[in-house]
């Protein structure tokens, strides 16, 4: 009992806003060395969605989990697509306003360019965290031969942040913090795990962790209790929440209920790869029309007007075209 109380103290301290990275790292190491019995309230899977294939963009195929009729929103998350694209298909010039897109390449590469002159290539293992803010028009197209695969997550912005200037945070694969212990590897795209912390700044507080568990491995990950959270299974098969739960296979999105952490087991003979994503709910109205996400219908209508007339952030929309 005394050990459990001390462990809980470190969990509370871990998420204190005035912590330094060194203190957070120490608390994470201490708090994550314990098994499921040390969670006050382990999170359970409360909803399961199989991401089915659909057409998007120009001939591209995606598996959408969040953002479809069965799971329209999971505040603050608007959409999660697992995409699989071969040239000449892709996502040609299109606008955004009011949220962030996070592109994580699992295989291959995508070329990105926008009307502000920003361009580059997102390669296997790289992350682009784009804040569309008040407005951006961009293209996302595959590079080279073969199939290009990845995940794209849409994160809502609060009303105070929806009209900020566009911004990018980009991480090369080798620069993403990672840790390995007892058959578990984690790549920390946002947030913290196993004593490592991502440099990504999240306007909407977010954790984004990419786990690989070898056969027989198990792991327990802290999640801030105020967060909504979910798992997306990329490869393999795993047991989530309770050891008696049915194993879940690739392309399943698992919505987690309330609690302070998640327990995971790989009971299969193959490796298990999944992303664990959580975020602070905004608890604000969401009005979405395609690539525009605002708080009211009037704001959506104003966004259409701005886009069509080329103003309030869309000044270059009528003059710019991406280059092949």
Tab-separated table of C-alpha atoms in Angstrom:
chain	number	residue	atom	x	y	z
A	1	UNK	CA	0.000	0.000	0.000
A	2	UNK	CA	2.811	2.429	0.852
A	3	UNK	CA	4.526	1.688	-2.489
A	4	UNK	CA	1.270	2.219	-4.400
A	5	UNK	CA	0.732	5.563	-2.679
A	6	UNK	CA	4.266	6.699	-3.526
A	7	UNK	CA	3.811	5.536	-7.102
A	8	UNK	CA	0.597	7.540	-7.363
A	9	UNK	CA	2.448	10.608	-6.061
A	10	UNK	CA	4.905	10.314	-8.964
A	11	UNK	CA	2.052	10.022	-11.450
A	12	UNK	CA	0.485	13.228	-10.155
A	13	UNK	CA	3.859	14.981	-10.158
A	14	UNK	CA	4.579	13.766	-13.697
A	15	UNK	CA	1.858	15.900	-15.251
A	16	UNK	CA	2.337	19.007	-13.122
A	17	UNK	CA	2.639	22.001	-15.537
A	18	UNK	CA	5.679	23.491	-13.751
A	19	UNK	CA	7.820	20.371	-14.075
A	20	UNK	CA	11.196	20.526	-15.772
A	21	UNK	CA	12.048	17.871	-18.399
A	22	UNK	CA	14.521	16.282	-15.950
A	23	UNK	CA	11.872	15.908	-13.232
A	24	UNK	CA	9.341	14.562	-15.773
A	25	UNK	CA	11.877	12.035	-17.007
A	26	UNK	CA	12.618	10.777	-13.483
A	27	UNK	CA	8.928	10.495	-12.597
A	28	UNK	CA	8.136	8.692	-15.849
A	29	UNK	CA	10.860	6.110	-15.240
A	30	UNK	CA	9.570	5.450	-11.721
A	31	UNK	CA	5.888	5.405	-12.564
A	32	UNK	CA	6.115	3.202	-15.657
A	33	UNK	CA	8.174	0.421	-14.083
A	34	UNK	CA	5.082	-1.097	-12.492
A	35	UNK	CA	2.402	-3.408	-13.799
A	36	UNK	CA	-1.353	-3.006	-14.202
A	37	UNK	CA	-2.056	-3.453	-10.467
A	38	UNK	CA	-0.404	-0.093	-9.802
A	39	UNK	CA	-2.907	1.867	-11.902
A	40	UNK	CA	-5.670	3.420	-9.843
A	41	UNK	CA	-8.078	2.926	-12.721
A	42	UNK	CA	-6.820	1.066	-15.807
A	43	UNK	CA	-8.490	2.173	-19.022
A	44	UNK	CA	-10.681	-0.337	-20.853
A	45	UNK	CA	-11.696	-0.530	-24.494
A	46	UNK	CA	-15.227	0.880	-24.761
A	47	UNK	CA	-15.620	1.008	-28.551
A	48	UNK	CA	-14.063	-0.850	-31.485
A	49	UNK	CA	-14.083	0.421	-35.067
A	50	UNK	CA	-12.644	-1.469	-38.032
A	51	UNK	CA	-11.226	1.093	-40.468
A	52	UNK	CA	-12.569	0.119	-43.889
A	53	UNK	CA	-11.086	1.250	-47.195
A	54	UNK	CA	-12.533	4.228	-49.058
A	55	UNK	CA	-11.485	6.565	-51.849
A	56	UNK	CA	-10.092	10.005	-51.047
A	57	UNK	CA	-8.229	12.732	-52.910
A	58	UNK	CA	-7.339	11.857	-56.505
A	59	UNK	CA	-7.456	8.066	-56.720
A	60	UNK	CA	-5.988	7.494	-53.257
A	61	UNK	CA	-7.172	4.847	-50.808
A	62	UNK	CA	-7.494	5.405	-47.063
A	63	UNK	CA	-8.758	3.421	-44.100
A	64	UNK	CA	-10.711	5.938	-42.007
A	65	UNK	CA	-11.545	5.225	-38.385
A	66	UNK	CA	-12.220	8.571	-36.687
A	67	UNK	CA	-14.243	10.828	-38.973
A	68	UNK	CA	-16.684	8.256	-40.292
A	69	UNK	CA	-20.384	7.903	-39.327
A	70	UNK	CA	-19.691	5.328	-36.603
A	71	UNK	CA	-17.097	7.522	-34.890
A	72	UNK	CA	-17.590	11.066	-36.130
A	73	UNK	CA	-15.422	12.831	-33.526
A	74	UNK	CA	-13.366	11.968	-30.478
A	75	UNK	CA	-12.702	15.397	-28.993
A	76	UNK	CA	-10.181	16.875	-29.815
A	77	UNK	CA	-9.604	14.464	-32.730
A	78	UNK	CA	-11.448	15.033	-35.994
A	79	UNK	CA	-10.054	12.314	-38.251
A	80	UNK	CA	-7.582	9.442	-38.473
A	81	UNK	CA	-6.691	7.968	-41.864
A	82	UNK	CA	-4.307	5.136	-42.627
A	83	UNK	CA	-3.389	5.894	-46.240
A	84	UNK	CA	-1.904	3.676	-48.922
A	85	UNK	CA	-1.084	5.549	-52.117
A	86	UNK	CA	0.814	4.851	-55.320
A	87	UNK	CA	1.554	7.426	-58.018
A	88	UNK	CA	-0.144	9.015	-59.870
A	89	UNK	CA	-2.809	9.020	-57.128
A	90	UNK	CA	-2.500	11.453	-54.235
A	91	UNK	CA	-3.899	14.530	-52.571
A	92	UNK	CA	-3.528	17.486	-54.963
A	93	UNK	CA	-4.054	21.172	-54.055
A	94	UNK	CA	-6.630	21.597	-51.280
A	95	UNK	CA	-7.279	24.093	-48.430
A	96	UNK	CA	-7.510	23.809	-44.621
A	97	UNK	CA	-8.547	26.111	-41.794
A	98	UNK	CA	-9.087	25.721	-38.055
A	99	UNK	CA	-7.111	22.606	-37.084
A	100	UNK	CA	-3.796	20.719	-37.309
A	101	UNK	CA	-2.739	17.791	-39.486
A	102	UNK	CA	-0.135	15.269	-38.314
A	103	UNK	CA	1.374	13.145	-41.091
A	104	UNK	CA	3.433	10.125	-40.010
A	105	UNK	CA	5.059	8.117	-42.796
A	106	UNK	CA	5.185	4.359	-42.192
A	107	UNK	CA	6.576	3.387	-45.599
A	108	UNK	CA	7.727	5.332	-48.654
A	109	UNK	CA	7.638	9.114	-48.981
A	110	UNK	CA	5.307	12.042	-49.685
A	111	UNK	CA	6.168	15.428	-51.178
A	112	UNK	CA	4.524	18.445	-49.580
A	113	UNK	CA	4.256	22.005	-50.886
A	114	UNK	CA	2.006	24.946	-50.050
A	115	UNK	CA	1.096	28.424	-51.265
A	116	UNK	CA	3.417	30.073	-48.723
A	117	UNK	CA	6.463	28.541	-50.403
A	118	UNK	CA	7.049	25.735	-47.912
A	119	UNK	CA	8.029	22.409	-49.481
A	120	UNK	CA	9.796	19.200	-48.581
A	121	UNK	CA	9.669	15.417	-48.523
A	122	UNK	CA	8.300	13.373	-45.629
A	123	UNK	CA	10.136	10.037	-45.675
A	124	UNK	CA	9.675	6.745	-43.826
A	125	UNK	CA	9.510	7.416	-40.094
A	126	UNK	CA	9.314	11.210	-40.482
A	127	UNK	CA	6.586	13.373	-38.957
A	128	UNK	CA	5.109	16.632	-40.201
A	129	UNK	CA	2.965	18.478	-37.646
A	130	UNK	CA	1.195	21.209	-39.618
A	131	UNK	CA	-0.895	23.913	-37.984
A	132	UNK	CA	-3.256	25.131	-40.697
A	133	UNK	CA	-4.572	27.917	-38.483
A	134	UNK	CA	-6.233	30.732	-40.439
A	135	UNK	CA	-5.568	29.117	-43.770
A	136	UNK	CA	-3.304	27.045	-45.964
A	137	UNK	CA	-3.564	25.515	-49.427
A	138	UNK	CA	-1.211	22.598	-50.007
A	139	UNK	CA	-0.629	19.354	-51.882
A	140	UNK	CA	0.502	15.943	-50.625
A	141	UNK	CA	1.723	13.589	-53.345
A	142	UNK	CA	3.666	10.293	-53.330
A	143	UNK	CA	7.328	10.183	-54.301
A	144	UNK	CA	8.819	7.448	-56.480
A	145	UNK	CA	7.531	3.991	-57.304
A	146	UNK	CA	5.682	1.572	-55.080
A	147	UNK	CA	3.171	1.974	-52.290
A	148	UNK	CA	3.482	4.856	-49.825
A	149	UNK	CA	1.821	4.292	-46.457
A	150	UNK	CA	1.229	6.422	-43.400
A	151	UNK	CA	-1.153	7.857	-40.856
A	152	UNK	CA	-2.744	11.277	-40.941
A	153	UNK	CA	-4.385	12.630	-37.812
A	154	UNK	CA	-6.498	15.799	-37.636
A	155	UNK	CA	-6.451	17.599	-34.283
A	156	UNK	CA	-8.930	20.359	-33.572
A	157	UNK	CA	-7.785	23.788	-32.412
A	158	UNK	CA	-9.543	25.806	-29.733
A	159	UNK	CA	-11.502	28.871	-30.801
A	160	UNK	CA	-8.649	31.113	-29.641
A	161	UNK	CA	-6.172	29.300	-31.905
A	162	UNK	CA	-8.206	28.732	-35.058
A	163	UNK	CA	-7.046	31.940	-36.757
A	164	UNK	CA	-3.361	31.849	-35.838
A	165	UNK	CA	-0.685	31.943	-38.537
A	166	UNK	CA	0.137	28.598	-40.171
A	167	UNK	CA	3.139	26.776	-38.754
A	168	UNK	CA	5.132	23.564	-39.187
A	169	UNK	CA	6.989	21.268	-36.821
A	170	UNK	CA	8.949	18.603	-38.662
A	171	UNK	CA	10.846	15.659	-37.207
A	172	UNK	CA	13.131	13.384	-39.181
A	173	UNK	CA	12.922	9.720	-38.259
A	174	UNK	CA	16.338	9.731	-36.571
A	175	UNK	CA	15.367	12.739	-34.450
A	176	UNK	CA	12.235	11.193	-32.934
A	177	UNK	CA	13.020	10.218	-29.313
A	178	UNK	CA	12.752	6.503	-28.630
A	179	UNK	CA	13.325	3.973	-25.882
A	180	UNK	CA	13.580	0.175	-25.678
A	181	UNK	CA	13.021	-2.054	-22.637
A	182	UNK	CA	12.018	-5.702	-22.130
A	183	UNK	CA	10.824	-6.298	-25.683
A	184	UNK	CA	9.012	-2.956	-25.940
A	185	UNK	CA	10.093	-0.107	-28.221
A	186	UNK	CA	8.395	3.290	-28.249
A	187	UNK	CA	8.834	6.250	-30.587
A	188	UNK	CA	7.635	9.388	-28.792
A	189	UNK	CA	6.089	11.680	-31.391
A	190	UNK	CA	4.312	13.801	-28.770
A	191	UNK	CA	4.193	13.538	-25.000
A	192	UNK	CA	6.262	11.162	-22.856
A	193	UNK	CA	6.958	7.466	-22.386
A	194	UNK	CA	9.667	5.349	-20.744
A	195	UNK	CA	11.561	8.414	-19.595
A	196	UNK	CA	11.794	10.188	-22.955
A	197	UNK	CA	9.970	13.335	-23.993
A	198	UNK	CA	9.095	14.691	-27.450
A	199	UNK	CA	10.179	18.210	-28.437
A	200	UNK	CA	6.900	18.782	-30.308
A	201	UNK	CA	4.770	21.630	-28.950
A	202	UNK	CA	1.073	20.752	-28.877
A	203	UNK	CA	-1.335	23.686	-28.814
A	204	UNK	CA	-4.076	21.232	-28.037
A	205	UNK	CA	-2.362	19.062	-25.364
A	206	UNK	CA	-1.688	15.727	-27.091
A	207	UNK	CA	0.235	12.473	-26.663
A	208	UNK	CA	1.210	10.401	-29.718
A	209	UNK	CA	3.201	7.212	-29.079
A	210	UNK	CA	4.238	4.526	-31.584
A	211	UNK	CA	4.773	1.173	-29.817
A	212	UNK	CA	6.239	-2.107	-31.039
A	213	UNK	CA	5.920	-5.099	-28.687
A	214	UNK	CA	7.780	-8.326	-29.361
A	215	UNK	CA	5.989	-11.681	-28.791
A	216	UNK	CA	5.305	-12.219	-25.088
A	217	UNK	CA	5.942	-8.579	-24.138
A	218	UNK	CA	3.574	-6.480	-22.077
A	219	UNK	CA	3.537	-2.813	-21.140
A	220	UNK	CA	1.672	-0.267	-19.030
A	221	UNK	CA	1.501	3.340	-20.179
A	222	UNK	CA	0.315	6.304	-18.145
A	223	UNK	CA	-2.328	8.545	-19.739
A	224	UNK	CA	-3.472	11.859	-18.194
A	225	UNK	CA	-6.896	11.189	-16.717
A	226	UNK	CA	-8.431	14.244	-18.385
A	227	UNK	CA	-7.497	13.020	-21.883
A	228	UNK	CA	-9.671	11.217	-24.394
A	229	UNK	CA	-7.542	8.413	-25.829
A	230	UNK	CA	-7.540	5.666	-28.426
A	231	UNK	CA	-5.347	2.956	-29.942
A	232	UNK	CA	-4.896	2.242	-33.643
A	233	UNK	CA	-3.425	-1.173	-34.443
A	234	UNK	CA	-0.939	-0.914	-37.321
A	235	UNK	CA	0.441	-4.472	-37.464
A	236	UNK	CA	-0.062	-7.718	-35.593
A	237	UNK	CA	-2.517	-8.545	-32.854
A	238	UNK	CA	-2.710	-7.402	-29.247
A	239	UNK	CA	-4.745	-7.493	-26.055
A	240	UNK	CA	-5.665	-4.071	-24.688
A	241	UNK	CA	-7.132	-2.945	-21.378
A	242	UNK	CA	-7.773	-6.277	-19.670
A	243	UNK	CA	-5.794	-9.507	-19.998
A	244	UNK	CA	-9.073	-11.356	-20.562
A	245	UNK	CA	-10.054	-9.179	-23.545
A	246	UNK	CA	-10.221	-10.562	-27.062
A	247	UNK	CA	-7.084	-9.838	-29.144
A	248	UNK	CA	-7.535	-7.043	-31.688
A	249	UNK	CA	-5.906	-7.091	-35.111
A	250	UNK	CA	-4.568	-4.511	-37.584
A	251	UNK	CA	-6.744	-1.613	-38.797
A	252	UNK	CA	-8.843	-1.537	-35.621
A	253	UNK	CA	-9.358	1.732	-33.742
A	254	UNK	CA	-10.002	1.131	-30.034
A	255	UNK	CA	-11.589	3.951	-28.049
A	256	UNK	CA	-10.496	3.876	-24.410
A	257	UNK	CA	-12.699	4.654	-21.442
A	258	UNK	CA	-11.711	6.752	-18.421
A	259	UNK	CA	-8.715	5.935	-16.262
A	260	UNK	CA	-5.069	6.772	-15.658
A	261	UNK	CA	-3.282	4.221	-17.831
A	262	UNK	CA	-3.419	1.469	-20.443
A	263	UNK	CA	-2.206	-2.128	-20.159
A	264	UNK	CA	-1.169	-3.995	-23.323
A	265	UNK	CA	-0.124	-7.612	-23.962
A	266	UNK	CA	1.306	-9.251	-27.073
A	267	UNK	CA	0.235	-12.879	-26.737
A	268	UNK	CA	0.850	-13.703	-30.404
A	269	UNK	CA	3.928	-15.124	-32.136
A	270	UNK	CA	4.423	-11.967	-34.229
A	271	UNK	CA	5.387	-8.424	-33.281
A	272	UNK	CA	2.621	-5.967	-32.431
A	273	UNK	CA	2.706	-2.351	-33.610
A	274	UNK	CA	0.163	0.258	-32.574
A	275	UNK	CA	-0.124	3.963	-31.911
A	276	UNK	CA	-1.551	5.283	-28.652
A	277	UNK	CA	-2.979	8.761	-29.063
A	278	UNK	CA	-4.638	10.954	-26.452
A	279	UNK	CA	-5.629	14.580	-26.130
A	280	UNK	CA	-7.282	17.149	-23.904
A	281	UNK	CA	-10.932	17.622	-24.953
A	282	UNK	CA	-11.762	21.182	-26.017
A	283	UNK	CA	-15.460	20.882	-25.139
A	284	UNK	CA	-16.349	23.412	-27.837
A	285	UNK	CA	-18.900	23.266	-30.667
A	286	UNK	CA	-17.562	21.679	-33.852
A	287	UNK	CA	-18.897	22.727	-37.241
A	288	UNK	CA	-17.056	21.009	-40.071
A	289	UNK	CA	-17.410	21.312	-43.793
A	290	UNK	CA	-14.765	19.190	-45.502
A	291	UNK	CA	-11.341	20.763	-44.881
A	292	UNK	CA	-12.724	23.660	-42.794
A	293	UNK	CA	-13.423	23.227	-39.060
A	294	UNK	CA	-14.831	26.101	-37.026
A	295	UNK	CA	-17.181	26.638	-34.069
A	296	UNK	CA	-20.275	28.039	-35.796
A	297	UNK	CA	-22.039	27.831	-39.148
A	298	UNK	CA	-21.478	31.563	-39.598
A	299	UNK	CA	-17.708	31.021	-39.239
A	300	UNK	CA	-17.839	28.269	-41.872
A	301	UNK	CA	-19.675	30.572	-44.275
A	302	UNK	CA	-17.092	33.284	-43.608
A	303	UNK	CA	-14.321	30.765	-44.317
A	304	UNK	CA	-15.860	29.926	-47.699
A	305	UNK	CA	-16.059	33.623	-48.490
A	306	UNK	CA	-12.431	34.160	-47.470
A	307	UNK	CA	-11.295	31.230	-49.598
A	308	UNK	CA	-13.261	32.277	-52.671
A	309	UNK	CA	-12.265	35.937	-52.430
A	310	UNK	CA	-8.675	35.256	-51.401
A	311	UNK	CA	-8.535	37.140	-48.099
A	312	UNK	CA	-7.957	36.693	-44.331
A	313	UNK	CA	-5.251	34.071	-44.814
A	314	UNK	CA	-6.162	32.833	-48.296
A	315	UNK	CA	-4.607	35.722	-50.237
A	316	UNK	CA	-2.570	33.352	-52.430
A	317	UNK	CA	-5.314	30.770	-52.979
A	318	UNK	CA	-6.346	32.111	-56.397
A	319	UNK	CA	-2.789	32.468	-57.726
A	320	UNK	CA	-0.894	29.399	-56.545
A	321	UNK	CA	-0.680	25.935	-58.078
A	322	UNK	CA	1.601	23.150	-56.911
A	323	UNK	CA	4.461	22.080	-59.173
A	324	UNK	CA	4.701	18.465	-60.390
